[in-house]
Coordinates of C-alpha atoms and ligand atoms in Angstrom, one line a residue:
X24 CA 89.9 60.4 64.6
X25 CA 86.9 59.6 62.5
X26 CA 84.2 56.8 63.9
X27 CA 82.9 55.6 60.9
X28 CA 85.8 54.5 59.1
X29 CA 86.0 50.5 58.0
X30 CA 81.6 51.3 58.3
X31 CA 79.1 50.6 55.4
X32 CA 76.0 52.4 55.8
X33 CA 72.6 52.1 53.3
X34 CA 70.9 55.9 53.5
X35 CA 67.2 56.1 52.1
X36 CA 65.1 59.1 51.8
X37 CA 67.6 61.4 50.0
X38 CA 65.1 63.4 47.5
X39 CA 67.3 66.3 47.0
X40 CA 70.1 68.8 48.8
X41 CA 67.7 69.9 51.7
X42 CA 66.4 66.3 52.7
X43 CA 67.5 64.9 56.6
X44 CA 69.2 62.0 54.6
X45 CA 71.3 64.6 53.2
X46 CA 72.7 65.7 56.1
X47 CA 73.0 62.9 57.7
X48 CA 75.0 61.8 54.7
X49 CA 77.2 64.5 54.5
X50 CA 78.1 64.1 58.5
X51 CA 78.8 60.3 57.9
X52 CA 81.1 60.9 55.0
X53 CA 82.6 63.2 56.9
X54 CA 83.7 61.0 59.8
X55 CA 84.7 58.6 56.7
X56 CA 81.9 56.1 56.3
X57 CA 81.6 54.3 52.9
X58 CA 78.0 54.7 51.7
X59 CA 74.9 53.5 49.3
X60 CA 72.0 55.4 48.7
X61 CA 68.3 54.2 47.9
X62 CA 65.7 56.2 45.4
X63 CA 62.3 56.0 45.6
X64 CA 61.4 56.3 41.9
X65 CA 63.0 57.3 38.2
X66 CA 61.9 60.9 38.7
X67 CA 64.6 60.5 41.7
X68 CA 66.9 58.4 40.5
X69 CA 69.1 60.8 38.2
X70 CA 69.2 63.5 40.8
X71 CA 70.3 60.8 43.3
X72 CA 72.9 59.3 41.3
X73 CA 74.3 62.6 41.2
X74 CA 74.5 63.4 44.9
X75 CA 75.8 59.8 45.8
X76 CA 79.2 61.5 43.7
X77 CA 79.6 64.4 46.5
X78 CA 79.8 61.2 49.1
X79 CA 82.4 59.2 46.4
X80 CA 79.4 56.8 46.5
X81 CA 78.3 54.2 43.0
X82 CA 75.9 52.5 44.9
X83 CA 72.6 53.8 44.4
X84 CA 69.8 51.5 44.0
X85 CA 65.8 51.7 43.4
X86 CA 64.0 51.0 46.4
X87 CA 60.1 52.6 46.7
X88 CA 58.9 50.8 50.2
X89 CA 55.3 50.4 49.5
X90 CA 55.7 47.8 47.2
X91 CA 57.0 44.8 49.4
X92 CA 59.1 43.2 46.5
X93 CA 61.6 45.9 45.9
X94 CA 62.7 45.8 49.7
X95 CA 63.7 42.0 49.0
X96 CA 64.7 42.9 45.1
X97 CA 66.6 45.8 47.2
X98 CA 69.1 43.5 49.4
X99 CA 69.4 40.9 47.0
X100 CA 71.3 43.5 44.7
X101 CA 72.7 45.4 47.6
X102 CA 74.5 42.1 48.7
X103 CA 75.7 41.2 45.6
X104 CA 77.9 44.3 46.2
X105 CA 78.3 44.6 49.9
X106 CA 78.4 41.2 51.6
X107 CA 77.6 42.5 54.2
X108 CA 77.3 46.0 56.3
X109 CA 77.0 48.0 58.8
X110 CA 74.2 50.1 59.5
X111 CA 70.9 51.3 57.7
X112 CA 69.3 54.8 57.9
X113 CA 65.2 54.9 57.2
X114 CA 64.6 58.6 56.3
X115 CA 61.0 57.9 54.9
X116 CA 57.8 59.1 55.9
X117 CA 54.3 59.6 54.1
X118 CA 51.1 60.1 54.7
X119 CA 47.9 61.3 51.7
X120 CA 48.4 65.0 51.1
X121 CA 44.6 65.0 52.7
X122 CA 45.0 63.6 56.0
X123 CA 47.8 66.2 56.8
X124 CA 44.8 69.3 56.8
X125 CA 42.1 69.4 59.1
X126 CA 40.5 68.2 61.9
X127 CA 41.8 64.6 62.8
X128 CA 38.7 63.1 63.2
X129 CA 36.9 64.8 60.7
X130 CA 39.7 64.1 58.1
X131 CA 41.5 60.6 58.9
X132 CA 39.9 57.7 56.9
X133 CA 41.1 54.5 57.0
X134 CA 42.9 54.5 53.9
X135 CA 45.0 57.1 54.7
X136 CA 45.4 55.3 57.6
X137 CA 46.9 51.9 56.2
X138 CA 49.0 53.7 53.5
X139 CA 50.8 56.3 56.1
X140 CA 51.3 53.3 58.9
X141 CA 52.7 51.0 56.1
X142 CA 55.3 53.9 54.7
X143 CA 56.1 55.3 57.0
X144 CA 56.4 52.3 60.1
X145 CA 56.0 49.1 58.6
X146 CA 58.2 50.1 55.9
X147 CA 61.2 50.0 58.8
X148 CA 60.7 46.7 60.3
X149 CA 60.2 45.3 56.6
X150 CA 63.7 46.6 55.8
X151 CA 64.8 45.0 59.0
X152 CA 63.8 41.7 58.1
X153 CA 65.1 41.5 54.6
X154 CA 69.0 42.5 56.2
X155 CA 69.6 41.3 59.2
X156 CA 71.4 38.1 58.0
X157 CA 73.8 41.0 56.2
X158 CA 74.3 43.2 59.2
X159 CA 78.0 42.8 61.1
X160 CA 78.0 42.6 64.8
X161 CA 77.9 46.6 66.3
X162 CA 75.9 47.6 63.4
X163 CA 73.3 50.0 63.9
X164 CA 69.8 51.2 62.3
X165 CA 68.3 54.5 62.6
X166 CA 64.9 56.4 61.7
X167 CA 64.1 59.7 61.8
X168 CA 60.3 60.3 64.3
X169 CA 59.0 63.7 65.1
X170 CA 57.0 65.2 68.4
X171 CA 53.4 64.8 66.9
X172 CA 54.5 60.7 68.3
X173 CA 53.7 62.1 71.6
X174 CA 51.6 65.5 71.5
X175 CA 48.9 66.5 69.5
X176 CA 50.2 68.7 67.0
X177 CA 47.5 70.5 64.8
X178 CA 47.7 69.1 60.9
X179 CA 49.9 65.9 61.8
X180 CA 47.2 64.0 62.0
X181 CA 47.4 60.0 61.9
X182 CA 51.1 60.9 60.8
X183 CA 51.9 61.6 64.7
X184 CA 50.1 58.0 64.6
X185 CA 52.6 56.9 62.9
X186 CA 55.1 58.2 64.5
X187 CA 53.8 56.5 67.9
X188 CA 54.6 53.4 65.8
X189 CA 57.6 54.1 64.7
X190 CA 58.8 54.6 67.9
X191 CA 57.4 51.3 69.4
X192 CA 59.1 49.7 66.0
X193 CA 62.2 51.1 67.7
X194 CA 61.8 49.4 70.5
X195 CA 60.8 45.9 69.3
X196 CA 63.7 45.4 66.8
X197 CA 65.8 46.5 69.6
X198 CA 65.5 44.0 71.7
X199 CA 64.7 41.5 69.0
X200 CA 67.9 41.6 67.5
X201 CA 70.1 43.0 70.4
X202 CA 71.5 39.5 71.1
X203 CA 73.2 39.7 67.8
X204 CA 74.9 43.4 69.2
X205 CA 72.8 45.6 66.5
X206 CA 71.4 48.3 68.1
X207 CA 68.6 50.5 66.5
X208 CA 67.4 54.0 68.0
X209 CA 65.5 56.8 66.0
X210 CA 66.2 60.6 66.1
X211 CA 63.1 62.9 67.0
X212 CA 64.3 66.1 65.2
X213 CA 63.0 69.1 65.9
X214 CA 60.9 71.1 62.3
X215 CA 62.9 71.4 59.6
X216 CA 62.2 73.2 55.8
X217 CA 62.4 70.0 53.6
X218 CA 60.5 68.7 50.8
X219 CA 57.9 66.8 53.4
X220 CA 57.6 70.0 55.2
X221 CA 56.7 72.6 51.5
X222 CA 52.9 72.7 51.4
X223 CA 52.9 72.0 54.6
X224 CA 50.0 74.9 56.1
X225 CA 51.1 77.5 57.7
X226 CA 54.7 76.0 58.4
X227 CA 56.3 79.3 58.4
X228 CA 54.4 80.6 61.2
X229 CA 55.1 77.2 63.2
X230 CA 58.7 77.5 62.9
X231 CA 58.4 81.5 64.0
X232 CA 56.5 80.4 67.4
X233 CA 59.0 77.4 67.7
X234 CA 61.7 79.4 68.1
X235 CA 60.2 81.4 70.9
X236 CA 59.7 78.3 73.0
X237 CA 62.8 76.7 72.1
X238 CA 65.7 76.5 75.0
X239 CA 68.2 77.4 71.6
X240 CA 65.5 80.1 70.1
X241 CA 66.3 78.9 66.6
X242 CA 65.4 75.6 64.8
X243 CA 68.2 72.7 64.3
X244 CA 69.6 72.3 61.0
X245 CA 69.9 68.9 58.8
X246 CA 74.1 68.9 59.9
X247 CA 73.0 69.2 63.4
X248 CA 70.8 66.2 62.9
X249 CA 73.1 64.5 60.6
X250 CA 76.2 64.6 63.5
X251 CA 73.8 62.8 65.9
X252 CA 73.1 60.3 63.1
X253 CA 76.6 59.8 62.8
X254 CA 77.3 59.5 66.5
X255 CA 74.4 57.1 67.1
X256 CA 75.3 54.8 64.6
X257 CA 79.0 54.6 65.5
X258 CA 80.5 52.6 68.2
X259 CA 81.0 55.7 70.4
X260 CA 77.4 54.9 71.1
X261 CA 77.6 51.5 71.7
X262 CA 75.5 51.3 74.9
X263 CA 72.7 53.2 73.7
X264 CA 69.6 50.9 72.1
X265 CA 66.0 51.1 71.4
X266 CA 65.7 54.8 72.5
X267 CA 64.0 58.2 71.0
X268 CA 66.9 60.8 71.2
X269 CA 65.6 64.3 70.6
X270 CA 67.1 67.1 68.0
X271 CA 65.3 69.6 68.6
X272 CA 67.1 72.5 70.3
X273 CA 65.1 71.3 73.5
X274 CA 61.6 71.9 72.2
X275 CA 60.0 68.9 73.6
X276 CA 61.5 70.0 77.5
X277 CA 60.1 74.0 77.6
X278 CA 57.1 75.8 77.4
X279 CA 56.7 79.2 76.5
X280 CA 59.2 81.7 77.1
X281 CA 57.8 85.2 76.9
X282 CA 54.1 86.1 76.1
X283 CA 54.9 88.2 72.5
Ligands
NAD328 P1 62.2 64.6 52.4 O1 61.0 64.9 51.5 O2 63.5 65.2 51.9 O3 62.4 63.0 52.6 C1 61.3 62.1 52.7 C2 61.8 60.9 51.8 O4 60.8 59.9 51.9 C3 61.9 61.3 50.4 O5 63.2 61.0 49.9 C4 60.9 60.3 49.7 O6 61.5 59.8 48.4 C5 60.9 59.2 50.7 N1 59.7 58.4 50.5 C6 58.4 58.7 50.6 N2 57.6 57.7 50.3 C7 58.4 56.6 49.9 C8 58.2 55.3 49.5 N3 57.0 54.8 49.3 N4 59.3 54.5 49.2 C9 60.6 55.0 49.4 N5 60.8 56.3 49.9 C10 59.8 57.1 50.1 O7 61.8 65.1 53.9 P2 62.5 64.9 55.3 O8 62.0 66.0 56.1 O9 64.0 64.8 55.1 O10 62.0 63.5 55.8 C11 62.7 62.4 56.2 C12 62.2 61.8 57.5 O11 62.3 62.8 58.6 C13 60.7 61.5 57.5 O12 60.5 60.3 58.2 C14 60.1 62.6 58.2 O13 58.9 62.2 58.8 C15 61.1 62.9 59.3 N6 61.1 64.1 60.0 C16 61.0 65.3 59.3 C17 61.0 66.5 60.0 C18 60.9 67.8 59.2 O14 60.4 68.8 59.8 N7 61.2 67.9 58.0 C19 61.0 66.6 61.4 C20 61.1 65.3 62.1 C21 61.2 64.1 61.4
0WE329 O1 57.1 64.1 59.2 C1 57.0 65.2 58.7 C2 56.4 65.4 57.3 C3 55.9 64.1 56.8 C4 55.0 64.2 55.5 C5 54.9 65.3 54.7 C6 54.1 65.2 53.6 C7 53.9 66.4 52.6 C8 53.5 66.0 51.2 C9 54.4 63.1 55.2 N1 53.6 63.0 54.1 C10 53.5 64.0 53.3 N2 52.7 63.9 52.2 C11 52.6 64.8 51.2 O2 51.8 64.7 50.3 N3 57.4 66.3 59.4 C12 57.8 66.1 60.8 C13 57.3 67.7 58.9 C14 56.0 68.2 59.4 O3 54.8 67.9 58.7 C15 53.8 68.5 59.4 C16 54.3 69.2 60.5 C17 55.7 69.1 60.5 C18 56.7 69.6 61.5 C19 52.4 68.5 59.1 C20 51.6 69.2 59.9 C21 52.0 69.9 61.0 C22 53.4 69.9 61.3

């Protein structure tokens, strides 16, 4: 049986093949969900267009979240073709190449600040608002947080900031709009080599002593990530709201395993 068929879900944050939003696309079309994609800019938009085709999707629309407009322009398009839907996934994140290398204290500035908060939190709770008049009963949003919400990771920076955010976001639209029977959770995955993560410092070595302290002594991959995105916003997890669900091989539970 698939549980997404008869669902319409909008994916954002698809740059290319090895993005989060990939996977989770590919594990939604999989169980048979009908799907539209959002770009964040021309550079995108080809590239985009072309891997809505490998998910049988035409509905790929511009959509760059930190201009408010094109959130509203977004939906009022996005209607005219889908009435209404059935769930939303907000693969976005972004924070000033500078704020993610350093000391956090010596390196945040407030700009940084504002910019990564608005991207990369705001941004959710925006989309939120523009949609929710769209959303069916048992719909259900996602977003995609990571560990540096609750730890201090070296080099995240005021991104783990925003992750803390993010999270809280979770839990405010969940039980803002839970009446209606929408239920929104976000996925805490575990590092993973995509576009966000190239230039990252010394991400190799991170992922080489994550795998030591991992339960699962690898790292999860974007299919991994994707099922869970695909079981959350189905109706098998119906009962499960506002909530930070970890993929992540069980990272967040151990410490380490074996000294070298
Ligand atoms: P990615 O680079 O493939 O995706 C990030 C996406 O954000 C891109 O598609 C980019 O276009 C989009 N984006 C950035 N600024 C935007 C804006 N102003 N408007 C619209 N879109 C914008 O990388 P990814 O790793 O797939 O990231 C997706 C999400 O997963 C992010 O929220 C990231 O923080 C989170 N995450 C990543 C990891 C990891 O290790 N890669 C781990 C946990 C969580
Ligand atoms: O959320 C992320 C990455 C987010 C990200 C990445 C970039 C790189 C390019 C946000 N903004 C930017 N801005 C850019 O200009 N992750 C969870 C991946 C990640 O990023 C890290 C990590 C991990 C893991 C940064 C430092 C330390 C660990």
């Amino acid at each position: 049986m698939s549980f997404l068929s008869g669902k319409r879900i909008l994916i954002t944050g698809i740059a290319n093949k090895l993005s989060i939003a990939y996977g989770i696309a590919q594990a939604m079309h999989k169980q048979k969900a009908e799907l539209a994609f959002t770009y964040q800019n021309n550079k995108l938009k080809n590239r985009v267009e072309n891997l809505a085709k490998h998910f049988n999707s035409d509905i790929v629309l511009p959509c760059d979240v930190s201009h408010n407009n094109n959130i509203q322009l977004l939906f009022v398009t996005l209607s005219k073709i889908w009435n209404k839907f059935d769930g939303l996934v907000h693969s976005i994140g972004f924070a000033p190449k500078n704020e993610l290398n350093g000391d956090y204290v010596d390196t945040v500035t407030y700009k940084g600040f504002k910019i990564t908060h608005k991207i990369s939190s705001y941004s959710f709770v925006s989309m939120v608002k523009e949609c929710k008049t769209m959303l069916n009963p048992n719909s259900a949003l996602l977003t995609l947080s990571y560990l540096g919400s609750e730890r201090a990771i070296p080099n995240y920076n005021v991104m783990g900031l925003a992750k803390a955010s993010l999270e809280a976001n979770v839990r405010y639209i969940a039980n803002s709009i839970g009446h209606k029977g929408i239920r929104v959770n976000a996925i805490s995955a575990g590092p993973v080599r995509t576009l966000a993560a190239s230039g990252i410092k010394n991400f190799r070595k991170m992922l080489e002593c994550y795998k030591r302290i991992t339960p699962l002594r690898r790292t999860v991959t974007i299919e991994e990530i994707g099922n869970s995105a695909a079981f959350l916003c189905s109706d098998l997890a119906s009962g499960i709201t506002g909530q930070t669900i970890y993929v992540d091989g069980g990272f967040n539970i151990a410490t380490i395993n074996e000294l070298l």
